[in-house]
Amino acid sequence: MNQDKTPLRLDDFLPYRLSVASNAVSNKIAEAYRKKHRLKVTEWRVLAILAERGRLTPNRVGELTRMDKISVSRAAAVLEARGIVSTHANPADGRSHLLSLTETGNTLYQQIVPVVLECEEAALAQLTVDERKQLNDLLRRVEQSAQSSTHSERG
Amino acid sequence: MNQDKTPLRLDDFLPYRLSVASNAVSNKIAEAYRKKHRLKVTEWRVLAILAERGRLTPNRVGELTRMDKISVSRAAAVLEARGIVSTHANPADGRSHLLSLTETGNTLYQQIVPVVLECEEAALAQLTVDERKQLNDLLRRVEQSAQSSTHSERG
DNA sequence: TATTGTTATACTCTATAACTATA
DNA sequence: TATAGTTATAGAGTATAACAATA
């Protein structure tokens, strides 16, 4: 209908292409750790960042994972109830506390890592090493330009 | 904690990077047409594909937008109630029907196009023409490799 | 029997607002 | 008063299952 009178083709529209690619990857990987370990994406992210960084406040977890404080709070509560995360007093600020992985949490993380890396490798299988680096770089630059006021995420 | 004993860094993890970039772009653009025209992402996609392709069955809309049939059905119902989309008998298959834009729908589309193109341009502002093409190409290849069994989307 | 489309229901992620406890 | 975190609630996207109408 408007085939010629518009410069917008959904199939080449960046937000659409990004969304389709992101969801294709996210769905596959989320399915993997959901089925094997009953983890949601938000829970996986909190687990991953605590494994990398050690003790963090919920606030810092949110900054590093781009999750809002509500999502961090709920994910942490689930992980704590499952014995994956433990909480500790924060000597620097009584309003806050510190989160860290338990032994169980570390073990779980070590089990999941190879699974998600395998999924990532499958998604990147057709790209050369240089192309992977470039994709990473391009995505970061797009993100910087787009940077909306809100935080949200997946994957 | 596991800072050195794991090859997984969330910040360089493709599913995470893709998700953050996709959501940064999607949030900004969705906010634009939501505020101005009270359209949801699913509704925008149906509107856009009908503007491009003319009369389509809901089934075909789903294929072209990567939406499942339930999402298409609900988005189309909202658009029809708002006078943006009209339905017609499908002479080829009595189980189905054809969707197309009304005059109102076409006018709405023409109003939204410059808005979303401006958002896209803002997101791509720091990329050269070649880099934009490469990003499009890389995303398509990632999508092909990742291609999960399910369909889902945003943007 | 299989397929198209709709409806009911539920799950996940995200967001606003109200609340507490501390700074 | 401002901030860290929790809880209640709601909006949005997606999924399964059950269903009606047609092939």
mmCIF file of N, CA and C in Angstrom, chain A residues 1-3 5-25 27-29 44-45 49 51-54 64-66 106 109-110 113 116-117 120 122-124 126-127 131 134-136 138-146 148 150 152-155, chain B residues 1-3 5-25 27-29 44-45 49 51-54 64-66 106 109-110 113 116-117 120 122-124 126-127 131 134-136 138-146 148 150 152-155:
data_model
loop_
_atom_site.group_PDB
_atom_site.id
_atom_site.type_symbol
_atom_site.label_atom_id
_atom_site.label_comp_id
_atom_site.label_asym_id
_atom_site.label_seq_id
_atom_site.Cartn_x
_atom_site.Cartn_y
_atom_site.Cartn_z
ATOM 1 N N MET A 1 0.832 -1.196 0.000
ATOM 2 C CA MET A 1 0.000 0.000 0.000
ATOM 3 C C MET A 1 0.876 1.260 0.000
ATOM 4 N N ASN A 2 1.618 1.450 1.117
ATOM 5 C CA ASN A 2 2.548 2.568 1.147
ATOM 6 C C ASN A 2 3.934 2.113 0.719
ATOM 7 N N GLN A 3 3.952 1.039 -0.008
ATOM 8 C CA GLN A 3 5.197 0.373 -0.336
ATOM 9 C C GLN A 3 6.288 1.327 -0.838
ATOM 10 N N LYS A 5 5.878 4.964 -0.782
ATOM 11 C CA LYS A 5 5.864 6.335 -0.285
ATOM 12 C C LYS A 5 6.432 6.478 1.120
ATOM 13 N N THR A 6 7.015 5.401 1.652
ATOM 14 C CA THR A 6 7.645 5.530 2.955
ATOM 15 C C THR A 6 9.059 4.964 2.954
ATOM 16 N N PRO A 7 9.958 5.623 3.680
ATOM 17 C CA PRO A 7 11.326 5.110 3.794
ATOM 18 C C PRO A 7 11.453 4.119 4.941
ATOM 19 N N LEU A 8 10.335 3.742 5.557
ATOM 20 C CA LEU A 8 10.416 2.850 6.705
ATOM 21 C C LEU A 8 10.025 1.434 6.301
ATOM 22 N N ARG A 9 10.982 0.534 6.396
ATOM 23 C CA ARG A 9 10.699 -0.878 6.165
ATOM 24 C C ARG A 9 10.919 -1.584 7.487
ATOM 25 N N LEU A 10 9.862 -2.177 8.024
ATOM 26 C CA LEU A 10 9.959 -2.804 9.338
ATOM 27 C C LEU A 10 11.133 -3.772 9.402
ATOM 28 N N ASP A 11 11.343 -4.496 8.316
ATOM 29 C CA ASP A 11 12.371 -5.528 8.301
ATOM 30 C C ASP A 11 13.795 -4.969 8.415
ATOM 31 N N ASP A 12 13.967 -3.710 8.077
ATOM 32 C CA ASP A 12 15.286 -3.084 8.185
ATOM 33 C C ASP A 12 15.331 -2.020 9.279
ATOM 34 N N PHE A 13 14.276 -1.989 10.061
ATOM 35 C CA PHE A 13 14.164 -0.974 11.113
ATOM 36 C C PHE A 13 14.963 -1.441 12.332
ATOM 37 N N LEU A 14 15.927 -0.649 12.741
ATOM 38 C CA LEU A 14 16.843 -1.082 13.795
ATOM 39 C C LEU A 14 16.170 -1.581 15.073
ATOM 40 N N PRO A 15 15.211 -0.857 15.623
ATOM 41 C CA PRO A 15 14.594 -1.353 16.865
ATOM 42 C C PRO A 15 13.980 -2.733 16.679
ATOM 43 N N TYR A 16 13.401 -2.964 15.515
ATOM 44 C CA TYR A 16 12.818 -4.278 15.229
ATOM 45 C C TYR A 16 13.890 -5.353 15.107
ATOM 46 N N ARG A 17 14.928 -5.097 14.336
ATOM 47 C CA ARG A 17 16.017 -6.063 14.151
ATOM 48 C C ARG A 17 16.697 -6.388 15.485
ATOM 49 N N LEU A 18 16.920 -5.365 16.286
ATOM 50 C CA LEU A 18 17.540 -5.566 17.585
ATOM 51 C C LEU A 18 16.659 -6.438 18.469
ATOM 52 N N SER A 19 15.386 -6.134 18.459
ATOM 53 C CA SER A 19 14.444 -6.854 19.286
ATOM 54 C C SER A 19 14.359 -8.327 18.890
ATOM 55 N N VAL A 20 14.277 -8.570 17.596
ATOM 56 C CA VAL A 20 14.161 -9.944 17.127
ATOM 57 C C VAL A 20 15.421 -10.746 17.466
ATOM 58 N N ALA A 21 16.569 -10.142 17.230
ATOM 59 C CA ALA A 21 17.826 -10.836 17.534
ATOM 60 C C ALA A 21 17.966 -11.066 19.036
ATOM 61 N N SER A 22 17.677 -10.041 19.813
ATOM 62 C CA SER A 22 17.805 -10.151 21.262
ATOM 63 C C SER A 22 16.886 -11.226 21.818
ATOM 64 N N ASN A 23 15.661 -11.246 21.351
ATOM 65 C CA ASN A 23 14.715 -12.228 21.870
ATOM 66 C C ASN A 23 15.043 -13.639 21.426
ATOM 67 N N ALA A 24 15.547 -13.771 20.199
ATOM 68 C CA ALA A 24 15.931 -15.102 19.731
ATOM 69 C C ALA A 24 17.016 -15.678 20.629
ATOM 70 N N VAL A 25 17.997 -14.847 20.964
ATOM 71 C CA VAL A 25 19.089 -15.305 21.820
ATOM 72 C C VAL A 25 18.613 -15.507 23.252
ATOM 73 N N ASN A 27 15.624 -15.989 24.499
ATOM 74 C CA ASN A 27 14.678 -17.076 24.716
ATOM 75 C C ASN A 27 15.387 -18.415 24.834
ATOM 76 N N LYS A 28 16.363 -18.587 23.958
ATOM 77 C CA LYS A 28 17.062 -19.867 23.950
ATOM 78 C C LYS A 28 17.851 -20.079 25.233
ATOM 79 N N ILE A 29 18.555 -19.042 25.626
ATOM 80 C CA ILE A 29 19.413 -19.164 26.794
ATOM 81 C C ILE A 29 18.591 -19.215 28.085
ATOM 82 N N TRP A 44 19.094 -15.020 37.398
ATOM 83 C CA TRP A 44 20.380 -15.364 36.783
ATOM 84 C C TRP A 44 21.328 -14.165 36.802
ATOM 85 N N ARG A 45 20.829 -12.992 36.522
ATOM 86 C CA ARG A 45 21.702 -11.820 36.477
ATOM 87 C C ARG A 45 22.282 -11.480 37.833
ATOM 88 N N ILE A 49 26.312 -11.608 38.641
ATOM 89 C CA ILE A 49 27.089 -10.438 39.051
ATOM 90 C C ILE A 49 27.710 -10.643 40.432
ATOM 91 N N ALA A 51 28.665 -13.554 41.538
ATOM 92 C CA ALA A 51 29.774 -14.485 41.314
ATOM 93 C C ALA A 51 31.005 -13.736 40.818
ATOM 94 N N GLU A 52 30.777 -12.734 40.006
ATOM 95 C CA GLU A 52 31.892 -11.952 39.454
ATOM 96 C C GLU A 52 32.491 -10.991 40.453
ATOM 97 N N ARG A 53 31.609 -10.313 41.195
ATOM 98 C CA ARG A 53 32.072 -9.170 41.981
ATOM 99 C C ARG A 53 32.136 -9.402 43.478
ATOM 100 N N GLY A 54 31.604 -10.509 43.951
ATOM 101 C CA GLY A 54 31.624 -10.735 45.385
ATOM 102 C C GLY A 54 30.503 -10.014 46.091
ATOM 103 N N LEU A 64 24.938 -2.489 38.109
ATOM 104 C CA LEU A 64 25.773 -3.350 37.269
ATOM 105 C C LEU A 64 24.960 -4.232 36.317
ATOM 106 N N THR A 65 23.720 -4.514 36.680
ATOM 107 C CA THR A 65 22.900 -5.392 35.839
ATOM 108 C C THR A 65 21.808 -4.624 35.090
ATOM 109 N N ARG A 66 21.724 -3.309 35.339
ATOM 110 C CA ARG A 66 20.677 -2.479 34.724
ATOM 111 C C ARG A 66 19.278 -2.925 35.130
ATOM 112 N N ASN A 106 27.645 -20.617 44.641
ATOM 113 C CA ASN A 106 28.849 -20.740 43.816
ATOM 114 C C ASN A 106 28.843 -22.027 42.999
ATOM 115 N N TYR A 109 26.398 -21.590 40.167
ATOM 116 C CA TYR A 109 26.975 -20.727 39.137
ATOM 117 C C TYR A 109 27.959 -21.510 38.256
ATOM 118 N N GLN A 110 28.807 -22.284 38.893
ATOM 119 C CA GLN A 110 29.789 -23.063 38.123
ATOM 120 C C GLN A 110 29.111 -24.083 37.210
ATOM 121 N N VAL A 113 27.469 -21.760 34.123
ATOM 122 C CA VAL A 113 28.390 -21.078 33.201
ATOM 123 C C VAL A 113 28.608 -21.828 31.882
ATOM 124 N N VAL A 116 25.416 -21.574 29.585
ATOM 125 C CA VAL A 116 25.117 -20.299 28.917
ATOM 126 C C VAL A 116 26.205 -19.936 27.906
ATOM 127 N N LEU A 117 27.443 -20.335 28.196
ATOM 128 C CA LEU A 117 28.506 -20.060 27.215
ATOM 129 C C LEU A 117 28.290 -20.867 25.946
ATOM 130 N N GLU A 120 25.709 -18.992 24.014
ATOM 131 C CA GLU A 120 26.304 -17.812 23.392
ATOM 132 C C GLU A 120 27.115 -18.214 22.157
ATOM 133 N N ALA A 122 26.686 -20.780 20.300
ATOM 134 C CA ALA A 122 25.773 -21.182 19.232
ATOM 135 C C ALA A 122 25.235 -19.960 18.493
ATOM 136 N N ALA A 123 24.936 -18.901 19.255
ATOM 137 C CA ALA A 123 24.392 -17.693 18.639
ATOM 138 C C ALA A 123 25.435 -16.973 17.792
ATOM 139 N N LEU A 124 26.695 -17.091 18.199
ATOM 140 C CA LEU A 124 27.780 -16.383 17.508
ATOM 141 C C LEU A 124 28.517 -17.266 16.510
ATOM 142 N N GLN A 126 28.317 -18.187 13.550
ATOM 143 C CA GLN A 126 28.622 -17.798 12.169
ATOM 144 C C GLN A 126 29.455 -16.529 12.078
ATOM 145 N N LEU A 127 29.896 -16.003 13.219
ATOM 146 C CA LEU A 127 30.693 -14.777 13.202
ATOM 147 C C LEU A 127 32.161 -15.065 13.495
ATOM 148 N N GLU A 131 34.352 -10.099 13.950
ATOM 149 C CA GLU A 131 32.950 -9.703 13.852
ATOM 150 C C GLU A 131 32.280 -9.691 15.217
ATOM 151 N N GLN A 134 33.311 -6.579 16.865
ATOM 152 C CA GLN A 134 32.643 -5.422 16.269
ATOM 153 C C GLN A 134 31.183 -5.334 16.700
ATOM 154 N N LEU A 135 30.517 -6.489 16.767
ATOM 155 C CA LEU A 135 29.124 -6.495 17.221
ATOM 156 C C LEU A 135 29.031 -5.943 18.638
ATOM 157 N N ASN A 136 29.902 -6.404 19.488
ATOM 158 C CA ASN A 136 29.928 -5.918 20.866
ATOM 159 C C ASN A 136 30.111 -4.400 20.887
ATOM 160 N N LEU A 138 29.549 -2.204 18.432
ATOM 161 C CA LEU A 138 28.408 -1.507 17.826
ATOM 162 C C LEU A 138 27.234 -1.434 18.800
ATOM 163 N N LEU A 139 26.987 -2.543 19.487
ATOM 164 C CA LEU A 139 25.878 -2.563 20.441
ATOM 165 C C LEU A 139 26.097 -1.557 21.564
ATOM 166 N N ARG A 140 27.318 -1.446 22.035
ATOM 167 C CA ARG A 140 27.612 -0.481 23.092
ATOM 168 C C ARG A 140 27.399 0.951 22.607
ATOM 169 N N ARG A 141 27.768 1.205 21.377
ATOM 170 C CA ARG A 141 27.620 2.567 20.863
ATOM 171 C C ARG A 141 26.148 2.908 20.624
ATOM 172 N N VAL A 142 25.398 1.935 20.150
ATOM 173 C CA VAL A 142 23.959 2.154 19.983
ATOM 174 C C VAL A 142 23.316 2.438 21.336
ATOM 175 N N GLU A 143 23.682 1.625 22.296
ATOM 176 C CA GLU A 143 23.128 1.780 23.638
ATOM 177 C C GLU A 143 23.416 3.166 24.202
ATOM 178 N N GLN A 144 24.649 3.610 24.029
ATOM 179 C CA GLN A 144 25.023 4.938 24.521
ATOM 180 C C GLN A 144 24.177 6.032 23.889
ATOM 181 N N SER A 145 23.976 5.920 22.593
ATOM 182 C CA SER A 145 23.190 6.946 21.895
ATOM 183 C C SER A 145 21.722 6.905 22.304
ATOM 184 N N ALA A 146 21.233 5.685 22.455
ATOM 185 C CA ALA A 146 19.805 5.530 22.727
ATOM 186 C C ALA A 146 19.460 5.860 24.169
ATOM 187 N N SER A 148 17.948 5.719 27.168
ATOM 188 C CA SER A 148 16.738 6.379 27.628
ATOM 189 C C SER A 148 16.857 6.652 29.111
ATOM 190 N N THR A 150 14.941 5.512 31.378
ATOM 191 C CA THR A 150 14.575 4.352 32.180
ATOM 192 C C THR A 150 15.599 3.239 32.058
ATOM 193 N N SER A 152 15.970 -0.920 31.921
ATOM 194 C CA SER A 152 15.238 -2.178 31.746
ATOM 195 C C SER A 152 16.146 -3.130 31.003
ATOM 196 N N GLU A 153 15.806 -4.378 30.998
ATOM 197 C CA GLU A 153 16.753 -5.356 30.464
ATOM 198 C C GLU A 153 16.196 -6.761 30.291
ATOM 199 N N ARG A 154 17.047 -7.616 29.837
ATOM 200 C CA ARG A 154 16.806 -9.057 29.686
ATOM 201 C C ARG A 154 18.071 -9.747 29.242
ATOM 202 N N GLY A 155 18.147 -11.023 29.444
ATOM 203 C CA GLY A 155 19.281 -11.789 28.919
ATOM 204 C C GLY A 155 20.250 -12.217 29.960
ATOM 205 N N MET B 1 34.988 -12.439 43.382
ATOM 206 C CA MET B 1 34.999 -13.801 43.940
ATOM 207 C C MET B 1 35.470 -14.799 42.886
ATOM 208 N N ASN B 2 34.655 -15.008 41.864
ATOM 209 C CA ASN B 2 35.091 -15.888 40.776
ATOM 210 C C ASN B 2 35.753 -15.075 39.673
ATOM 211 N N GLN B 3 36.239 -13.936 40.067
ATOM 212 C CA GLN B 3 36.745 -12.977 39.096
ATOM 213 C C GLN B 3 37.702 -13.589 38.073
ATOM 214 N N LYS B 5 38.324 -17.188 37.842
ATOM 215 C CA LYS B 5 38.149 -18.591 37.496
ATOM 216 C C LYS B 5 36.993 -18.835 36.521
ATOM 217 N N THR B 6 36.415 -17.758 35.995
ATOM 218 C CA THR B 6 35.375 -17.948 34.997
ATOM 219 C C THR B 6 35.638 -17.100 33.765
ATOM 220 N N PRO B 7 35.332 -17.650 32.611
ATOM 221 C CA PRO B 7 35.491 -16.881 31.377
ATOM 222 C C PRO B 7 34.239 -16.082 31.059
ATOM 223 N N LEU B 8 33.282 -16.049 31.976
ATOM 224 C CA LEU B 8 32.036 -15.350 31.692
ATOM 225 C C LEU B 8 32.016 -14.002 32.394
ATOM 226 N N ARG B 9 31.997 -12.951 31.597
ATOM 227 C CA ARG B 9 31.850 -11.610 32.149
ATOM 228 C C ARG B 9 30.522 -11.078 31.658
ATOM 229 N N LEU B 10 29.604 -10.819 32.595
ATOM 230 C CA LEU B 10 28.263 -10.397 32.208
ATOM 231 C C LEU B 10 28.311 -9.219 31.234
ATOM 232 N N ASP B 11 29.228 -8.320 31.479
ATOM 233 C CA ASP B 11 29.294 -7.097 30.675
ATOM 234 C C ASP B 11 29.678 -7.355 29.217
ATOM 235 N N ASP B 12 30.306 -8.484 28.963
ATOM 236 C CA ASP B 12 30.683 -8.833 27.584
ATOM 237 C C ASP B 12 29.879 -10.015 27.059
ATOM 238 N N PHE B 13 28.866 -10.381 27.800
ATOM 239 C CA PHE B 13 28.060 -11.544 27.440
ATOM 240 C C PHE B 13 27.035 -11.115 26.392
ATOM 241 N N LEU B 14 27.075 -11.759 25.251
ATOM 242 C CA LEU B 14 26.237 -11.322 24.129
ATOM 243 C C LEU B 14 24.754 -11.174 24.462
ATOM 244 N N PRO B 15 24.126 -12.155 25.088
ATOM 245 C CA PRO B 15 22.693 -12.001 25.378
ATOM 246 C C PRO B 15 22.412 -10.766 26.228
ATOM 247 N N TYR B 16 23.316 -10.475 27.148
ATOM 248 C CA TYR B 16 23.158 -9.297 27.990
ATOM 249 C C TYR B 16 23.319 -8.013 27.188
ATOM 250 N N ARG B 17 24.379 -7.926 26.415
ATOM 251 C CA ARG B 17 24.629 -6.741 25.581
ATOM 252 C C ARG B 17 23.478 -6.501 24.604
ATOM 253 N N LEU B 18 23.010 -7.555 23.986
ATOM 254 C CA LEU B 18 21.899 -7.439 23.042
ATOM 255 C C LEU B 18 20.656 -6.919 23.749
ATOM 256 N N SER B 19 20.389 -7.489 24.905
ATOM 257 C CA SER B 19 19.201 -7.114 25.655
ATOM 258 C C SER B 19 19.251 -5.656 26.082
ATOM 259 N N VAL B 20 20.387 -5.226 26.577
ATOM 260 C CA VAL B 20 20.520 -3.845 27.042
ATOM 261 C C VAL B 20 20.364 -2.870 25.884
ATOM 262 N N ALA B 21 21.011 -3.171 24.775
ATOM 263 C CA ALA B 21 20.912 -2.286 23.610
ATOM 264 C C ALA B 21 19.487 -2.262 23.068
ATOM 265 N N SER B 22 18.903 -3.439 22.943
ATOM 266 C CA SER B 22 17.548 -3.533 22.408
ATOM 267 C C SER B 22 16.555 -2.772 23.271
ATOM 268 N N ASN B 23 16.664 -2.944 24.577
ATOM 269 C CA ASN B 23 15.720 -2.274 25.465
ATOM 270 C C ASN B 23 15.935 -0.774 25.520
ATOM 271 N N ALA B 24 17.188 -0.356 25.422
ATOM 272 C CA ALA B 24 17.454 1.083 25.412
ATOM 273 C C ALA B 24 16.769 1.732 24.213
ATOM 274 N N VAL B 25 16.899 1.089 23.054
ATOM 275 C CA VAL B 25 16.284 1.626 21.835
ATOM 276 C C VAL B 25 14.763 1.491 21.890
ATOM 277 N N ASN B 27 12.681 1.134 24.411
ATOM 278 C CA ASN B 27 12.010 1.961 25.409
ATOM 279 C C ASN B 27 11.811 3.379 24.911
ATOM 280 N N LYS B 28 12.853 3.893 24.285
ATOM 281 C CA LYS B 28 12.789 5.271 23.828
ATOM 282 C C LYS B 28 11.739 5.433 22.728
ATOM 283 N N ILE B 29 11.775 4.528 21.782
ATOM 284 C CA ILE B 29 10.879 4.631 20.642
ATOM 285 C C ILE B 29 9.434 4.310 21.033
ATOM 286 N N TRP B 44 1.662 -1.084 17.153
ATOM 287 C CA TRP B 44 2.506 -0.386 16.185
ATOM 288 C C TRP B 44 2.993 -1.356 15.093
ATOM 289 N N ARG B 45 3.367 -2.533 15.468
ATOM 290 C CA ARG B 45 3.886 -3.481 14.479
ATOM 291 C C ARG B 45 2.831 -3.901 13.471
ATOM 292 N N ILE B 49 3.120 -3.053 9.467
ATOM 293 C CA ILE B 49 3.189 -4.077 8.422
ATOM 294 C C ILE B 49 2.003 -3.967 7.469
ATOM 295 N N ALA B 51 0.613 -1.115 6.681
ATOM 296 C CA ALA B 51 0.925 0.054 5.855
ATOM 297 C C ALA B 51 1.875 -0.330 4.721
ATOM 298 N N GLU B 52 2.785 -1.225 5.020
ATOM 299 C CA GLU B 52 3.767 -1.656 4.017
ATOM 300 C C GLU B 52 3.186 -2.614 2.997
ATOM 301 N N ARG B 53 2.399 -3.567 3.497
ATOM 302 C CA ARG B 53 2.010 -4.702 2.658
ATOM 303 C C ARG B 53 0.566 -4.695 2.174
ATOM 304 N N GLY B 54 -0.240 -3.816 2.690
ATOM 305 C CA GLY B 54 -1.641 -3.808 2.284
ATOM 306 C C GLY B 54 -2.448 -4.869 3.018
ATOM 307 N N LEU B 64 5.167 -12.051 9.464
ATOM 308 C CA LEU B 64 6.001 -10.906 9.073
ATOM 309 C C LEU B 64 6.492 -10.087 10.261
ATOM 310 N N THR B 65 5.771 -10.137 11.365
ATOM 311 C CA THR B 65 6.161 -9.330 12.527
ATOM 312 C C THR B 65 6.736 -10.178 13.657
ATOM 313 N N ARG B 66 6.761 -11.500 13.457
ATOM 314 C CA ARG B 66 7.238 -12.427 14.499
ATOM 315 C C ARG B 66 6.381 -12.368 15.758
ATOM 316 N N ASN B 106 -4.073 5.003 7.826
ATOM 317 C CA ASN B 106 -3.005 5.504 6.966
ATOM 318 C C ASN B 106 -2.508 6.868 7.417
ATOM 319 N N TYR B 109 -0.395 6.389 10.483
ATOM 320 C CA TYR B 109 0.916 5.839 10.110
ATOM 321 C C TYR B 109 1.837 6.930 9.582
ATOM 322 N N GLN B 110 1.309 7.750 8.711
ATOM 323 C CA GLN B 110 2.130 8.831 8.133
ATOM 324 C C GLN B 110 2.600 9.815 9.206
ATOM 325 N N VAL B 113 5.552 7.718 11.296
ATOM 326 C CA VAL B 113 6.807 7.396 10.608
ATOM 327 C C VAL B 113 7.954 8.370 10.904
ATOM 328 N N VAL B 116 9.327 7.820 14.540
ATOM 329 C CA VAL B 116 10.139 6.633 14.823
ATOM 330 C C VAL B 116 11.453 6.661 14.046
ATOM 331 N N LEU B 117 11.424 7.253 12.857
ATOM 332 C CA LEU B 117 12.681 7.364 12.099
ATOM 333 C C LEU B 117 13.664 8.297 12.807
ATOM 334 N N GLU B 120 15.205 6.253 15.513
ATOM 335 C CA GLU B 120 16.191 5.329 14.960
ATOM 336 C C GLU B 120 17.482 6.077 14.636
ATOM 337 N N ALA B 122 18.586 8.756 15.982
ATOM 338 C CA ALA B 122 19.264 9.116 17.224
ATOM 339 C C ALA B 122 20.074 7.944 17.761
ATOM 340 N N ALA B 123 19.496 6.741 17.659
ATOM 341 C CA ALA B 123 20.188 5.552 18.166
ATOM 342 C C ALA B 123 21.406 5.207 17.321
ATOM 343 N N LEU B 124 21.339 5.518 16.032
ATOM 344 C CA LEU B 124 22.416 5.167 15.104
ATOM 345 C C LEU B 124 23.361 6.334 14.846
ATOM 346 N N GLN B 126 25.913 7.649 16.059
ATOM 347 C CA GLN B 126 27.377 7.548 16.125
ATOM 348 C C GLN B 126 27.948 6.509 15.170
ATOM 349 N N LEU B 127 27.095 5.921 14.340
ATOM 350 C CA LEU B 127 27.580 4.902 13.413
ATOM 351 C C LEU B 127 27.634 5.447 11.987
ATOM 352 N N GLU B 131 28.837 1.030 9.004
ATOM 353 C CA GLU B 131 28.643 0.370 10.293
ATOM 354 C C GLU B 131 27.175 0.007 10.517
ATOM 355 N N GLN B 134 26.556 -3.050 8.568
ATOM 356 C CA GLN B 134 27.174 -4.211 9.193
ATOM 357 C C GLN B 134 26.402 -4.661 10.430
ATOM 358 N N LEU B 135 25.918 -3.700 11.203
ATOM 359 C CA LEU B 135 25.124 -4.052 12.379
ATOM 360 C C LEU B 135 23.878 -4.819 11.954
ATOM 361 N N ASN B 136 23.204 -4.323 10.966
ATOM 362 C CA ASN B 136 22.013 -5.008 10.440
ATOM 363 C C ASN B 136 22.365 -6.436 10.026
ATOM 364 N N LEU B 138 24.998 -8.302 10.953
ATOM 365 C CA LEU B 138 25.411 -9.117 12.096
ATOM 366 C C LEU B 138 24.202 -9.582 12.901
ATOM 367 N N LEU B 139 23.246 -8.679 13.087
ATOM 368 C CA LEU B 139 22.059 -9.038 13.856
ATOM 369 C C LEU B 139 21.260 -10.139 13.158
ATOM 370 N N ARG B 140 21.169 -10.053 11.845
ATOM 371 C CA ARG B 140 20.451 -11.087 11.104
ATOM 372 C C ARG B 140 21.147 -12.439 11.224
ATOM 373 N N ARG B 141 22.453 -12.419 11.204
ATOM 374 C CA ARG B 141 23.191 -13.687 11.292
ATOM 375 C C ARG B 141 23.093 -14.291 12.691
ATOM 376 N N VAL B 142 23.141 -13.431 13.699
ATOM 377 C CA VAL B 142 22.966 -13.919 15.069
ATOM 378 C C VAL B 142 21.581 -14.532 15.228
ATOM 379 N N GLU B 143 20.617 -13.816 14.712
ATOM 380 C CA GLU B 143 19.235 -14.291 14.804
ATOM 381 C C GLU B 143 19.068 -15.662 14.151
ATOM 382 N N GLN B 144 19.644 -15.809 12.973
ATOM 383 C CA GLN B 144 19.561 -17.094 12.269
ATOM 384 C C GLN B 144 20.157 -18.228 13.085
ATOM 385 N N SER B 145 21.305 -17.959 13.685
ATOM 386 C CA SER B 145 21.969 -19.006 14.470
ATOM 387 C C SER B 145 21.193 -19.328 15.737
ATOM 388 N N ALA B 146 20.662 -18.289 16.345
ATOM 389 C CA ALA B 146 20.001 -18.485 17.637
ATOM 390 C C ALA B 146 18.622 -19.101 17.479
ATOM 391 N N SER B 148 15.382 -19.783 18.019
ATOM 392 C CA SER B 148 14.775 -20.773 18.888
ATOM 393 C C SER B 148 13.465 -21.242 18.269
ATOM 394 N N THR B 150 10.584 -20.930 19.544
ATOM 395 C CA THR B 150 9.489 -20.008 19.826
ATOM 396 C C THR B 150 9.644 -18.698 19.093
ATOM 397 N N SER B 152 9.003 -14.606 19.513
ATOM 398 C CA SER B 152 8.691 -13.527 20.439
ATOM 399 C C SER B 152 9.451 -12.299 19.993
ATOM 400 N N GLU B 153 9.058 -11.171 20.513
ATOM 401 C CA GLU B 153 9.631 -9.931 19.964
ATOM 402 C C GLU B 153 9.345 -8.694 20.797
ATOM 403 N N ARG B 154 9.826 -7.612 20.291
ATOM 404 C CA ARG B 154 9.635 -6.258 20.808
ATOM 405 C C ARG B 154 10.300 -5.257 19.887
ATOM 406 N N GLY B 155 9.853 -4.027 19.939
ATOM 407 C CA GLY B 155 10.513 -2.953 19.187
ATOM 408 C C GLY B 155 9.692 -2.424 18.070
#
